[in-house]
mmCIF file of N, CA and C in Angstrom:
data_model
loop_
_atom_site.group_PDB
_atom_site.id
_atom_site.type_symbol
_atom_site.label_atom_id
_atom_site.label_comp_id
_atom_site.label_asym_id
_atom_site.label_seq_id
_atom_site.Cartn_x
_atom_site.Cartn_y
_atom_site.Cartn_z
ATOM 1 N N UNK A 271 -152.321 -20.628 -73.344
ATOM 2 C CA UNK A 271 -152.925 -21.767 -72.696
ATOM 3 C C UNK A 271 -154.446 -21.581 -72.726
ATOM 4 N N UNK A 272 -155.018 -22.653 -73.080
ATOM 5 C CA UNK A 272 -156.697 -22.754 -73.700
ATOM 6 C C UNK A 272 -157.504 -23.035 -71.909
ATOM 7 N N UNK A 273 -158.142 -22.188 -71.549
ATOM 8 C CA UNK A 273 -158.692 -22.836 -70.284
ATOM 9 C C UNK A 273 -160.007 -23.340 -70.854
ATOM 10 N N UNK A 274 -159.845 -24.934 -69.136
ATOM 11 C CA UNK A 274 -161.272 -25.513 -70.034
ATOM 12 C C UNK A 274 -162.832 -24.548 -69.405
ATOM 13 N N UNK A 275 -163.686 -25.313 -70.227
ATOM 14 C CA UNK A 275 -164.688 -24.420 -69.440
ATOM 15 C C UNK A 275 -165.170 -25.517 -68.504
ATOM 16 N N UNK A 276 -165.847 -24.548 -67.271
ATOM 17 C CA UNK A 276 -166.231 -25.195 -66.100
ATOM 18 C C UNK A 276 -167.164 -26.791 -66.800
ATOM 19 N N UNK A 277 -166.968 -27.797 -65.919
ATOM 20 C CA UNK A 277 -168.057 -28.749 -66.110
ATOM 21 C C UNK A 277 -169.789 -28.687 -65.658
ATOM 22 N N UNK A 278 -170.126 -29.096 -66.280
ATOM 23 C CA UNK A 278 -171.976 -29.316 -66.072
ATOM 24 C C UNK A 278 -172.220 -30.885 -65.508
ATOM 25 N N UNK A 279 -172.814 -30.666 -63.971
ATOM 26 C CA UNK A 279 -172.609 -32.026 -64.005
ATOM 27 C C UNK A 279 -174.668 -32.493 -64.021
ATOM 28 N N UNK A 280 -174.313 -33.828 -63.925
ATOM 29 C CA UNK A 280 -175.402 -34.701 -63.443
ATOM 30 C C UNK A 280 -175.603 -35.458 -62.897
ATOM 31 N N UNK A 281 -176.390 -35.125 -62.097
ATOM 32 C CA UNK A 281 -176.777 -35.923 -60.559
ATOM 33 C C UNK A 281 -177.971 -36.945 -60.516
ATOM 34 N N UNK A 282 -177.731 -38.340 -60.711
ATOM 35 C CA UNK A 282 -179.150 -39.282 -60.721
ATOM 36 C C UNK A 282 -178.980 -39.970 -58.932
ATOM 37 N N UNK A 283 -180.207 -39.591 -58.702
ATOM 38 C CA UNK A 283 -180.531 -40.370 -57.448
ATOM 39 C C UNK A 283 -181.757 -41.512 -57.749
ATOM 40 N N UNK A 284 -181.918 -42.195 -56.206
ATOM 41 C CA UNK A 284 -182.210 -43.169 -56.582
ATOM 42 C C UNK A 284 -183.261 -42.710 -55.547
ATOM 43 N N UNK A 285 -184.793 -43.254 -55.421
ATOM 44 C CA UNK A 285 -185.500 -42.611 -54.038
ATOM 45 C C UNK A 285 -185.180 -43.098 -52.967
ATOM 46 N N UNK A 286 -185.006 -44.240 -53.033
ATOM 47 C CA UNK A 286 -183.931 -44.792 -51.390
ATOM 48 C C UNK A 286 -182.332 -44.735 -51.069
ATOM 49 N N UNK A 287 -181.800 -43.942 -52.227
ATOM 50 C CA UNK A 287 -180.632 -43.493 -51.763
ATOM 51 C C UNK A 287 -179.947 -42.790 -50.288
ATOM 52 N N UNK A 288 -181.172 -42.022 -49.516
ATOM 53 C CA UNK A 288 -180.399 -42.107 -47.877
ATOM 54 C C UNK A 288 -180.660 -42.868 -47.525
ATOM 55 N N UNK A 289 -181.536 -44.057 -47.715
ATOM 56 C CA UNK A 289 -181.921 -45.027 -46.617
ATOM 57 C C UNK A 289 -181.156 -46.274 -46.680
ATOM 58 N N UNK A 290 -179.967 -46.044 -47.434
ATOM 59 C CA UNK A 290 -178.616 -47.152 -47.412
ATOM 60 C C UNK A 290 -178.899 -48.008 -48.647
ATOM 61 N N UNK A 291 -180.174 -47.975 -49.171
ATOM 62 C CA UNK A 291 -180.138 -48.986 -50.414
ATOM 63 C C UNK A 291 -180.329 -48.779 -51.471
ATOM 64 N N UNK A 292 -180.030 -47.456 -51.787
ATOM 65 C CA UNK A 292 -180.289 -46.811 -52.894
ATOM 66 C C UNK A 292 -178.933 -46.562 -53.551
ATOM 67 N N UNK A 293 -178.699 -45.492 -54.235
ATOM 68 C CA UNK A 293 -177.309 -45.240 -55.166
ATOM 69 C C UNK A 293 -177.283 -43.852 -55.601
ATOM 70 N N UNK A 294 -176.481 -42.965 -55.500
ATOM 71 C CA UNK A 294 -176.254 -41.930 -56.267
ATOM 72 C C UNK A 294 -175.381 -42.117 -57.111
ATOM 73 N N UNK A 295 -175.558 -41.216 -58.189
ATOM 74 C CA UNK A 295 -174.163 -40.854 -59.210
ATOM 75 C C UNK A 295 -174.458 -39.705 -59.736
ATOM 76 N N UNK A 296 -173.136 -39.321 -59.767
ATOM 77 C CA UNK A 296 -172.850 -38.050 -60.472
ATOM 78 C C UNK A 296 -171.547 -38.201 -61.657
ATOM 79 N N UNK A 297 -172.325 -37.354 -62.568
ATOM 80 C CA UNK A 297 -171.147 -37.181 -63.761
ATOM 81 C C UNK A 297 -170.654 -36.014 -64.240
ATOM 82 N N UNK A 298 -169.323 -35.556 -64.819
ATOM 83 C CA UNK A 298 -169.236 -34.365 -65.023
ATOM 84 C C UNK A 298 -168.601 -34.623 -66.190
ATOM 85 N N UNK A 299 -169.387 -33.401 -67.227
ATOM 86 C CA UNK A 299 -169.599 -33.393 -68.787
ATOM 87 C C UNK A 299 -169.352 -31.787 -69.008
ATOM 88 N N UNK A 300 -168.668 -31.730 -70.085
ATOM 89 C CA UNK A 300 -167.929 -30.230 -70.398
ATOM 90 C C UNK A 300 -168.859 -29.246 -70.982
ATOM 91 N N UNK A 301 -169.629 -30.191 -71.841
ATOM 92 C CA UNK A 301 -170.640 -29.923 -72.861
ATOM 93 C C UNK A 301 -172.378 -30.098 -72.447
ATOM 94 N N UNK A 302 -173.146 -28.857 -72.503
ATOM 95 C CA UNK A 302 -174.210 -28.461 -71.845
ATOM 96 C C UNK A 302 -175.405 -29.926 -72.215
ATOM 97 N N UNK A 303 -175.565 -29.542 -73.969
ATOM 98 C CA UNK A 303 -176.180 -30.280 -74.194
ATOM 99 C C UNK A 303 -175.923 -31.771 -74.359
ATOM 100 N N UNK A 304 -174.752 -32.625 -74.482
ATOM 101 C CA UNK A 304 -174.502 -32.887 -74.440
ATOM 102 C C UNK A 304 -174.683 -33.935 -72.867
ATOM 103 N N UNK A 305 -174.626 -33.060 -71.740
ATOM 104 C CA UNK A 305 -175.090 -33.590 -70.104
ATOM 105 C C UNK A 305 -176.912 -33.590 -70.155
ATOM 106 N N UNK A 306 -177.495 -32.687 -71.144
ATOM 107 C CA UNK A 306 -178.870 -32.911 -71.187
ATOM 108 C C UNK A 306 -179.315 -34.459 -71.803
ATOM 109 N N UNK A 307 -178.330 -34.627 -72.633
ATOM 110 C CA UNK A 307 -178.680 -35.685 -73.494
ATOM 111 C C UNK A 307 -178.460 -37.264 -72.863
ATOM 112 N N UNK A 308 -177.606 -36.808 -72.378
ATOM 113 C CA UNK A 308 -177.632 -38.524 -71.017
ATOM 114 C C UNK A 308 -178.110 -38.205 -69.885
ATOM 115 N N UNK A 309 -178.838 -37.303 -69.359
ATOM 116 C CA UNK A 309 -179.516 -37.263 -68.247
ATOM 117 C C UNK A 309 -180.803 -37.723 -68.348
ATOM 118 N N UNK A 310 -181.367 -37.106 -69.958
ATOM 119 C CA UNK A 310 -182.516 -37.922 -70.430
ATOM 120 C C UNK A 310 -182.282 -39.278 -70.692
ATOM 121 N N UNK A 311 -181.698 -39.866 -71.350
ATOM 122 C CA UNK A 311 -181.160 -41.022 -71.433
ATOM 123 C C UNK A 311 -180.989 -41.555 -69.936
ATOM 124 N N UNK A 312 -180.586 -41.509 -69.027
ATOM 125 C CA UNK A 312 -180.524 -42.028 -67.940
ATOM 126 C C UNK A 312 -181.996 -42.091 -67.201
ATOM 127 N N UNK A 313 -182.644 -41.001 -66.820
ATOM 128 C CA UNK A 313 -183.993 -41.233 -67.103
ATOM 129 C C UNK A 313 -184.964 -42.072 -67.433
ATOM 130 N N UNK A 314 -185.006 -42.127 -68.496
ATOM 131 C CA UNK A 314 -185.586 -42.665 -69.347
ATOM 132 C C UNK A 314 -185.026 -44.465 -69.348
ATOM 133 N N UNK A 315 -184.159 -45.002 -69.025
ATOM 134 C CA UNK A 315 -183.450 -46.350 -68.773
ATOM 135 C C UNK A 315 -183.582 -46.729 -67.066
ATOM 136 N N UNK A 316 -183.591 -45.902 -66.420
ATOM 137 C CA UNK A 316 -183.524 -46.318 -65.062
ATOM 138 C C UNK A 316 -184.780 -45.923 -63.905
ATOM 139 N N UNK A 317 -185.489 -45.016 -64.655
ATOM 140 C CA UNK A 317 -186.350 -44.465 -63.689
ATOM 141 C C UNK A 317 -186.746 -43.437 -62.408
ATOM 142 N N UNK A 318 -185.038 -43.159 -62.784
ATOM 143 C CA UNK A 318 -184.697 -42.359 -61.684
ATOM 144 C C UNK A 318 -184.790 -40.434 -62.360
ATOM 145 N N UNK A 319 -185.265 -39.815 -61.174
ATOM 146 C CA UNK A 319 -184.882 -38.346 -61.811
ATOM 147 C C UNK A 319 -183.631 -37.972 -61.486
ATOM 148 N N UNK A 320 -183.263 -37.330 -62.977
ATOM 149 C CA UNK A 320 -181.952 -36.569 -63.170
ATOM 150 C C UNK A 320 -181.991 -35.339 -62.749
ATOM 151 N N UNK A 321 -180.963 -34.373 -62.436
ATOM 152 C CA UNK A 321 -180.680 -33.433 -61.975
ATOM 153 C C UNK A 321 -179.703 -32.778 -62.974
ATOM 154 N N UNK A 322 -179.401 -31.885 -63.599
ATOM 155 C CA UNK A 322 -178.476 -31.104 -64.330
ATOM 156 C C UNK A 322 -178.263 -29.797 -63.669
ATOM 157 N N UNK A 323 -176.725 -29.488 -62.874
ATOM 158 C CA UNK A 323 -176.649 -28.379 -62.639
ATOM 159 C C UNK A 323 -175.148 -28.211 -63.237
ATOM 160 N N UNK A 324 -174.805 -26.630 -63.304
ATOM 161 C CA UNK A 324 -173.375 -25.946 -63.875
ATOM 162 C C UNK A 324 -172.712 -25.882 -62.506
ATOM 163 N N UNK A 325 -171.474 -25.620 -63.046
ATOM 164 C CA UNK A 325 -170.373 -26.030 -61.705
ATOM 165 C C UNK A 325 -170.690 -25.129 -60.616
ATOM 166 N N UNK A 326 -171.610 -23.976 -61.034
ATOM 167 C CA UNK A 326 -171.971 -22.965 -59.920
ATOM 168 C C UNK A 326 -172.661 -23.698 -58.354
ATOM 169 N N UNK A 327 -173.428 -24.987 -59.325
ATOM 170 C CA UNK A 327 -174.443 -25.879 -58.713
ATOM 171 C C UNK A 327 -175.530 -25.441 -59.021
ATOM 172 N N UNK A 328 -175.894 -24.132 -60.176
ATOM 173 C CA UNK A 328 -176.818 -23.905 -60.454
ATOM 174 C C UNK A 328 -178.234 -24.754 -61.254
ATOM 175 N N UNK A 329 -179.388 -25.216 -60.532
ATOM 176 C CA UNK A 329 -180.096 -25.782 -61.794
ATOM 177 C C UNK A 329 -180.248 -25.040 -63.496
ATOM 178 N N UNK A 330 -179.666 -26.632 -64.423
ATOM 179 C CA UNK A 330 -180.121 -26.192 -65.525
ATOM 180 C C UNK A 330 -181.558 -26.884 -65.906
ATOM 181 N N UNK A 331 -181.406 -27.747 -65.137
ATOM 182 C CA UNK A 331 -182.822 -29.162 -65.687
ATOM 183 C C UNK A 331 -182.825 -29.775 -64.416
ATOM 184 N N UNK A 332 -184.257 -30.346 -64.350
ATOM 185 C CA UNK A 332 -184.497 -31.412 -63.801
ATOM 186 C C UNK A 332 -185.717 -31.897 -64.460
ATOM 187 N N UNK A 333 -184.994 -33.749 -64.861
ATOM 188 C CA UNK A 333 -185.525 -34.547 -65.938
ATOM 189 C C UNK A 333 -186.441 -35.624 -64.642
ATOM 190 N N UNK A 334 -187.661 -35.352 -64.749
ATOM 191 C CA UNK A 334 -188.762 -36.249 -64.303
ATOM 192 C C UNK A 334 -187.916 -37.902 -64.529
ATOM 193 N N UNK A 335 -188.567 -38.842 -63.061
ATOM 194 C CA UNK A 335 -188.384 -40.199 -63.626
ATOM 195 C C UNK A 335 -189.138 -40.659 -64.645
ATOM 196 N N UNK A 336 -188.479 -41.126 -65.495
ATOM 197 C CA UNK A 336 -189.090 -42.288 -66.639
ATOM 198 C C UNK A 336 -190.489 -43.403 -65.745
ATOM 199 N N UNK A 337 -191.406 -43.496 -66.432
ATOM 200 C CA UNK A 337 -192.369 -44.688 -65.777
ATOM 201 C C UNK A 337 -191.766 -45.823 -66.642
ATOM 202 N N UNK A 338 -191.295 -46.921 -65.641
ATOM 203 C CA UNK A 338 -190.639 -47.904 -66.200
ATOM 204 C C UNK A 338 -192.147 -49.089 -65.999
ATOM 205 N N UNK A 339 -192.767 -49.535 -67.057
ATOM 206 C CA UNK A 339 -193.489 -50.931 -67.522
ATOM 207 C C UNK A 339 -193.211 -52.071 -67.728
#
């Protein structure tokens, strides 16, 4: 039996996310780079900073917000 490997997740907040009008999400992706690659992508589309940590909860990244124009 093949065990999987732990997930890498990613965490986008929103800056008013405690203050009830904001949004979190989190995703969990098997594949390292792979969670780097839509965190930038998410980023970069929404404005929000991403968070990348391993299932430890360890930081791997944290992707600055995108300046949205």
């Amino acid at each position: 039996m093949s065990k999987k490997p732990p997930p890498i997740l990613v965490h986008v907040e929103s800056p008013t996310a405690f203050s009830g009008k904001g949004s979190i999400i989190i995703l969990e992706l098997m594949d390292e780079a792979a969670a780097l690659k839509v965190a930038r992508k998410i980023a970069d589309e929404t404005g929000r900073r991403v968070t990348v940590r391993n299932a430890d909860r360890a930081l791997i990244a944290t992707i600055s917000a995108a300046k949205i124009q």
